[in-house]
Amino acid sequence: MDIDSLLKPFHHFGVRLGLDSVFKLLANLGNPHHQVPIVHVTGTNGKGSVCAYLSSILSEAGYRTGRFTSPHLVHWTERICLNEQPISSEEFCQLLVEVIKVIDPEEQSPTQFEVITAAAWLYFARQKVDLAVIEVGLGGRLDATNVCSNPLVTIITSISRDHWQKLGPNLTDIAREKAGIFKPGCPAIIGVLPPDAEQVVRSRALELGCPIIAPQPARQVAPGWAEWEMKIQNPKSKIQNPKSIKYPLPLQGQVQLENSAVALAAVEILQAQGWKISEEAILNGMAKTKWLGRLQWTTWKNHQLLLDGAHNIGGARALRDYVDELGSGEWGVGSGEWEIPNPEIRSKIQNPKSKIQVDWIVGMLAKKDHADIFKILLRSGDRLFLVPVPDAITARPDELAKIAWDVCPELGDCSTYPDLSSALEATFASSKSNLVILCGSLYLVGHFLAVTSDQ
């Protein structure tokens, strides 16, 4: 059997927050999670790139490093990695068979995510990883990954309004759920958070006696390079020994100045705990970090476009900021590694007085904040090409079109297409000097990458 066939029976259970089911499943497997030291990462946006930075650095430091993230873009195996290499399909299938065998038929069936999470713990334990970087699936407090009582470090990267149907209607509710990964005495790193959310997070950390580390964002010192001041050598000590580190920053957007600082703060805490992570490992790890589908430049039939999930308010804001940075000339495309072949687009980006016109190819899931995302992304004169998200509970393109016109009546065009391929064809058939961006859903980005990888 293949992975899809093994997981299909659990798909209809959807998202069910709670720990009872996963604890029972892990107990039936011999509690593999007890054998794996972890760095636990949550946040609305940025958690994937923070996990990518950390796992790359720790692998470069010589540690057997596991990484568990979700969702995948192209293949299930992306979710479970060892030293940056995805698990093989054969190994994944074998693990799933073992997990499914220990499910008690008298008990409520676990969800698909719980089955995959259990498989990840089993894999990391058997591979005898030195530590694993674990990304929360949804929220934190009741997420299936939240089964370790003594993580090495806990991290909240950011908080904005997403999955509010499950986590609560406002930022304080969402913050409370994400702070549920904090454990007594465990260092807690927090990124740049809204004031109300930060107050909730700090309050919970103080209740549990967690040392709080709130790193300042790094600063860009050259295209593709950043500098960050490392301040806390020991999170339990008041003695600080400031020093700065300059490092390559291959991922795109000013938001990576925040995300990379969070990752480096976690590295600093691990160093204080006795983990041997040299500056060389940090520099090499940062340089080798890859995280597909997030501000990723690529091509389709020799046409250039930008890919990004931008599937929630925070993600949309990061994408819009990046586009505005391109227009101001402050960041630079591809951190100096990517040249825009189209001379008209290149001249616009290099001339701050020129306005970048955007052609947006967008598909969204049904339960997203469509109007709020459009308000952030769209500008007068932009063109919008709307598509359904394949194999997902998608928002209807015609309904998205109505919302988009209401939000931005000055759109240059707003059209709907039955699939991504026809939208791409239409966009590039008429786009000469516009920047083309495919966004709105990681599932849509994953579909694009899967289709193009087969060509």
Tab-separated table of C-alpha atoms in Angstrom, residues 60-337:
chain	number	residue	atom	x	y	z
A	60	GLU	CA	25.708	21.107	10.431
A	61	ALA	CA	26.798	20.886	14.082
A	62	GLY	CA	26.988	17.110	13.681
A	63	TYR	CA	23.838	16.111	15.556
A	64	ARG	CA	21.344	13.551	14.301
A	65	THR	CA	18.491	15.982	13.909
A	66	GLY	CA	14.862	15.142	13.317
A	67	ARG	CA	12.370	17.633	11.907
A	68	PHE	CA	8.601	17.293	11.901
A	69	THR	CA	6.556	19.916	10.062
A	70	SER	CA	3.170	20.297	8.384
A	71	PRO	CA	1.588	20.563	5.952
A	72	HIS	CA	3.666	19.139	3.132
A	73	LEU	CA	3.775	20.869	-0.229
A	74	VAL	CA	4.286	18.024	-2.685
A	75	HIS	CA	4.766	14.729	-0.847
A	76	TRP	CA	3.890	13.363	2.582
A	77	THR	CA	7.530	12.460	3.218
A	78	GLU	CA	8.465	16.156	3.523
A	79	ARG	CA	6.897	16.170	6.983
A	80	ILE	CA	9.425	13.818	8.593
A	81	CYS	CA	13.109	14.532	7.974
A	82	LEU	CA	16.410	13.311	9.374
A	83	ASN	CA	19.369	15.645	8.884
A	84	GLU	CA	17.434	17.551	6.225
A	85	GLN	CA	16.569	14.409	4.253
A	86	PRO	CA	12.897	13.360	3.969
A	87	ILE	CA	11.978	9.901	5.146
A	88	SER	CA	11.621	7.379	2.325
A	89	SER	CA	8.129	6.413	1.180
A	90	GLU	CA	8.852	2.798	2.117
A	91	GLU	CA	9.878	3.681	5.669
A	92	PHE	CA	6.897	5.975	6.068
A	93	CYS	CA	4.503	3.241	4.929
A	94	GLN	CA	6.082	0.733	7.298
A	95	LEU	CA	5.713	3.125	10.228
A	96	LEU	CA	2.084	3.873	9.358
A	97	VAL	CA	1.288	0.167	9.239
A	98	GLU	CA	2.786	-0.251	12.704
A	99	VAL	CA	0.890	2.716	14.098
A	100	ILE	CA	-2.409	1.581	12.595
A	101	LYS	CA	-1.940	-1.927	14.037
A	102	VAL	CA	-1.922	-0.639	17.626
A	103	ILE	CA	-5.091	1.450	17.286
A	104	ASP	CA	-7.677	0.122	19.705
A	105	PRO	CA	-10.868	-0.552	17.699
A	106	GLU	CA	-12.905	-0.017	20.882
A	107	GLU	CA	-11.585	3.527	21.248
A	108	GLN	CA	-12.347	6.636	19.212
A	109	SER	CA	-10.256	6.565	16.056
A	110	PRO	CA	-7.266	8.910	15.993
A	111	THR	CA	-7.163	11.666	13.377
A	112	GLN	CA	-4.888	11.606	10.373
A	113	PHE	CA	-2.552	14.134	11.985
A	114	GLU	CA	-2.356	12.072	15.170
A	115	VAL	CA	-1.393	8.973	13.173
A	116	ILE	CA	1.315	10.881	11.292
A	117	THR	CA	2.596	12.475	14.500
A	118	ALA	CA	2.851	9.087	16.191
A	119	ALA	CA	4.766	7.777	13.172
A	120	ALA	CA	7.196	10.695	13.453
A	121	TRP	CA	7.893	10.009	17.133
A	122	LEU	CA	8.441	6.330	16.368
A	123	TYR	CA	10.820	7.153	13.529
A	124	PHE	CA	12.875	9.624	15.573
A	125	ALA	CA	13.140	7.217	18.508
A	126	ARG	CA	14.282	4.345	16.299
A	127	GLN	CA	16.754	6.550	14.483
A	128	LYS	CA	18.134	7.562	17.884
A	129	VAL	CA	18.105	11.241	16.988
A	130	ASP	CA	20.041	13.538	19.296
A	131	LEU	CA	17.131	15.965	19.198
A	132	ALA	CA	14.157	16.830	17.037
A	133	VAL	CA	12.676	20.145	15.951
A	134	ILE	CA	8.917	19.712	16.210
A	135	GLU	CA	6.414	22.101	14.635
A	136	VAL	CA	2.954	22.367	16.150
A	137	GLY	CA	0.173	21.430	13.759
A	138	LEU	CA	-2.589	23.696	15.096
A	139	GLY	CA	-2.592	25.928	18.160
A	140	GLY	CA	-0.423	24.335	20.805
A	141	ARG	CA	-2.124	23.396	24.057
A	142	LEU	CA	-4.221	20.591	22.581
A	143	ASP	CA	-2.086	19.827	19.534
A	144	ALA	CA	-0.968	16.225	19.040
A	145	THR	CA	2.688	17.289	19.240
A	146	ASN	CA	2.247	18.655	22.775
A	147	VAL	CA	3.084	15.409	24.578
A	148	CYS	CA	6.581	16.131	25.941
A	149	SER	CA	6.840	17.365	29.507
A	150	ASN	CA	10.384	18.733	29.310
A	151	PRO	CA	11.310	20.228	25.929
A	152	LEU	CA	14.732	21.840	25.604
A	153	VAL	CA	13.258	25.103	24.295
A	154	THR	CA	9.764	26.301	23.407
A	155	ILE	CA	9.149	28.951	20.766
A	156	ILE	CA	6.233	31.140	19.689
A	157	THR	CA	7.191	32.847	16.440
A	158	SER	CA	4.178	35.086	15.815
A	159	ILE	CA	0.465	35.404	16.535
A	160	SER	CA	-2.244	36.638	14.190
A	161	ARG	CA	-5.830	35.680	13.441
A	162	ASP	CA	-5.950	32.241	11.838
A	163	HIS	CA	-7.839	29.027	12.588
A	164	TRP	CA	-10.031	31.129	14.850
A	165	GLN	CA	-12.867	28.621	14.423
A	166	LYS	CA	-10.809	26.165	16.490
A	167	LEU	CA	-8.605	28.402	18.637
A	168	GLY	CA	-10.934	31.234	19.594
A	169	PRO	CA	-12.216	34.441	18.011
A	170	ASN	CA	-9.569	36.914	19.195
A	171	LEU	CA	-5.804	37.164	19.565
A	172	THR	CA	-5.815	36.635	23.322
A	173	ASP	CA	-7.653	33.332	22.885
A	174	ILE	CA	-5.209	32.257	20.185
A	175	ALA	CA	-2.249	33.359	22.318
A	176	ARG	CA	-3.529	31.307	25.250
A	177	GLU	CA	-3.681	28.192	23.079
A	178	LYS	CA	-0.192	28.711	21.667
A	179	ALA	CA	1.280	29.373	25.113
A	180	GLY	CA	-0.013	25.921	26.025
A	181	ILE	CA	3.294	24.453	24.800
A	182	PHE	CA	5.181	26.143	27.658
A	183	LYS	CA	6.432	23.759	30.359
A	184	PRO	CA	7.608	24.539	33.925
A	185	GLY	CA	11.085	26.025	33.926
A	186	CYS	CA	11.621	25.548	30.178
A	187	PRO	CA	13.045	28.567	28.312
A	188	ALA	CA	10.353	30.303	26.252
A	189	ILE	CA	11.335	32.322	23.182
A	190	ILE	CA	8.756	34.745	21.834
A	191	GLY	CA	8.925	36.587	18.544
A	192	VAL	CA	7.341	39.936	17.752
A	193	LEU	CA	3.757	39.636	19.048
A	194	PRO	CA	0.772	42.012	19.232
A	195	PRO	CA	0.666	43.651	22.695
A	196	ASP	CA	-2.495	41.859	23.901
A	197	ALA	CA	-1.170	38.497	22.762
A	198	GLU	CA	2.265	39.142	24.248
A	199	GLN	CA	0.721	39.950	27.624
A	200	VAL	CA	-1.085	36.595	27.672
A	201	VAL	CA	2.045	34.719	26.584
A	202	ARG	CA	4.294	36.416	29.146
A	203	SER	CA	1.762	35.848	31.910
A	204	ARG	CA	1.658	32.134	31.184
A	205	ALA	CA	5.454	31.918	31.042
A	206	LEU	CA	5.752	33.654	34.405
A	207	GLU	CA	3.186	31.304	35.960
A	208	LEU	CA	5.321	28.348	34.923
A	209	GLY	CA	8.648	29.911	35.849
A	210	CYS	CA	9.839	29.899	32.229
A	211	PRO	CA	12.807	32.143	31.422
A	212	ILE	CA	11.479	34.509	28.748
A	213	ILE	CA	13.658	35.429	25.792
A	214	ALA	CA	12.304	38.037	23.355
A	215	PRO	CA	15.085	38.558	20.796
A	216	GLN	CA	15.296	41.770	18.826
A	217	PRO	CA	15.092	41.262	15.057
A	218	ALA	CA	18.355	41.060	13.182
A	219	ARG	CA	19.319	43.815	10.779
A	220	GLN	CA	20.215	43.523	7.135
A	221	VAL	CA	23.857	44.446	6.481
A	222	ALA	CA	24.041	43.515	2.789
A	223	PRO	CA	21.877	41.692	0.241
A	224	GLY	CA	21.488	38.191	1.612
A	225	TRP	CA	23.323	38.942	4.868
A	226	ALA	CA	22.099	39.858	8.347
A	227	GLU	CA	23.619	40.667	11.715
A	228	TRP	CA	22.212	39.795	15.116
A	229	GLU	CA	23.437	40.659	18.580
A	230	MET	CA	23.585	37.585	20.785
A	231	LYS	CA	22.897	38.776	24.317
A	232	ILE	CA	21.905	35.911	26.565
A	233	GLN	CA	24.590	33.279	27.033
A	234	ASN	CA	22.698	31.534	29.837
A	235	PRO	CA	18.937	32.013	30.116
A	236	LYS	CA	19.102	31.338	33.883
A	237	SER	CA	21.803	33.935	34.431
A	238	LYS	CA	21.496	37.697	34.630
A	239	ILE	CA	25.009	38.062	33.243
A	240	GLN	CA	25.017	39.077	29.620
A	241	ASN	CA	27.941	38.929	27.255
A	242	PRO	CA	26.845	40.687	24.074
A	243	LYS	CA	28.447	39.728	20.798
A	244	SER	CA	27.220	39.988	17.260
A	245	ILE	CA	27.158	37.431	14.485
A	246	LYS	CA	26.898	38.127	10.766
A	247	TYR	CA	25.297	35.336	8.782
A	248	PRO	CA	23.884	34.507	5.348
A	249	LEU	CA	20.112	34.804	5.054
A	250	PRO	CA	18.875	32.879	2.011
A	251	LEU	CA	15.142	33.085	2.748
A	252	GLN	CA	13.250	36.086	1.409
A	253	GLY	CA	11.591	39.063	3.076
A	254	GLN	CA	12.189	41.378	6.009
A	255	VAL	CA	10.192	38.977	8.188
A	256	GLN	CA	13.183	36.640	8.049
A	257	LEU	CA	15.111	39.134	10.136
A	258	GLU	CA	12.665	38.269	12.918
A	259	ASN	CA	12.508	34.535	12.213
A	260	SER	CA	16.264	34.071	11.972
A	261	ALA	CA	16.781	35.964	15.237
A	262	VAL	CA	14.302	33.642	16.954
A	263	ALA	CA	16.178	30.620	15.606
A	264	LEU	CA	19.535	32.007	16.730
A	265	ALA	CA	18.152	32.730	20.191
A	266	ALA	CA	17.168	29.060	20.411
A	267	VAL	CA	20.670	28.049	19.307
A	268	GLU	CA	22.115	30.265	22.021
A	269	ILE	CA	19.991	28.571	24.675
A	270	LEU	CA	21.021	25.143	23.431
A	271	GLN	CA	24.663	26.227	23.621
A	272	ALA	CA	24.119	27.299	27.225
A	273	GLN	CA	22.644	23.869	27.934
A	274	GLY	CA	25.820	22.207	26.702
A	275	TRP	CA	25.072	21.494	23.053
A	276	LYS	CA	28.181	21.995	20.931
A	277	ILE	CA	27.197	24.352	18.117
A	278	SER	CA	30.063	26.297	16.601
A	279	GLU	CA	29.840	29.590	14.765
A	280	GLU	CA	30.899	27.730	11.633
A	281	ALA	CA	27.931	25.383	12.023
A	282	ILE	CA	25.621	28.381	12.422
A	283	LEU	CA	26.948	30.096	9.298
A	284	ASN	CA	26.865	26.929	7.197
A	285	GLY	CA	23.449	25.957	8.526
A	286	MET	CA	21.933	29.338	7.774
A	287	ALA	CA	23.471	29.368	4.298
A	288	LYS	CA	22.032	25.938	3.458
A	289	THR	CA	18.520	26.579	4.803
A	290	LYS	CA	15.728	25.953	2.327
A	291	TRP	CA	11.992	26.375	2.834
A	292	LEU	CA	9.936	25.936	-0.304
A	293	GLY	CA	6.741	27.759	-1.145
A	294	ARG	CA	7.399	30.828	0.971
A	295	LEU	CA	8.512	33.886	-1.005
A	296	GLN	CA	10.058	31.524	-3.526
A	297	TRP	CA	11.080	32.740	-6.972
A	298	THR	CA	10.562	30.200	-9.729
A	299	THR	CA	9.608	29.881	-13.377
A	300	TRP	CA	6.740	28.421	-15.374
A	301	LYS	CA	7.351	27.834	-19.094
A	302	ASN	CA	10.252	30.322	-18.945
A	303	HIS	CA	8.070	32.944	-17.265
A	304	GLN	CA	9.127	34.198	-13.851
A	305	LEU	CA	6.780	34.270	-10.877
A	306	LEU	CA	6.821	34.448	-7.109
A	307	LEU	CA	5.248	31.722	-4.946
A	308	ASP	CA	3.962	32.244	-1.425
A	309	GLY	CA	1.344	30.652	0.803
A	310	ALA	CA	-0.061	33.946	2.168
A	311	HIS	CA	-2.896	31.837	3.534
A	312	ASN	CA	-3.745	34.060	6.506
A	313	ILE	CA	-3.580	37.696	7.570
A	314	GLY	CA	-0.032	37.505	8.896
A	315	GLY	CA	1.223	35.692	5.805
A	316	ALA	CA	-0.527	38.148	3.496
A	317	ARG	CA	1.052	41.053	5.325
A	318	ALA	CA	4.532	39.523	5.027
A	319	LEU	CA	4.005	39.020	1.285
A	320	ARG	CA	2.696	42.557	0.771
A	321	ASP	CA	5.639	43.954	2.735
A	322	TYR	CA	8.019	42.002	0.511
A	323	VAL	CA	6.418	43.366	-2.652
A	324	ASP	CA	6.645	46.887	-1.219
A	325	GLU	CA	10.293	46.249	-0.301
A	326	LEU	CA	10.967	45.298	-3.915
A	327	GLY	CA	9.413	48.570	-5.000
A	328	SER	CA	11.495	50.588	-2.559
A	329	GLY	CA	14.714	48.815	-3.489
A	330	GLU	CA	15.425	48.181	0.205
A	331	TRP	CA	15.685	44.394	0.126
A	332	GLY	CA	16.697	43.173	-3.297
A	333	VAL	CA	15.308	40.250	-5.228
A	334	GLY	CA	16.646	36.870	-4.231
A	335	SER	CA	19.041	38.416	-1.711
A	336	GLY	CA	21.423	39.009	-4.603
A	337	GLU	CA	21.020	35.476	-5.928
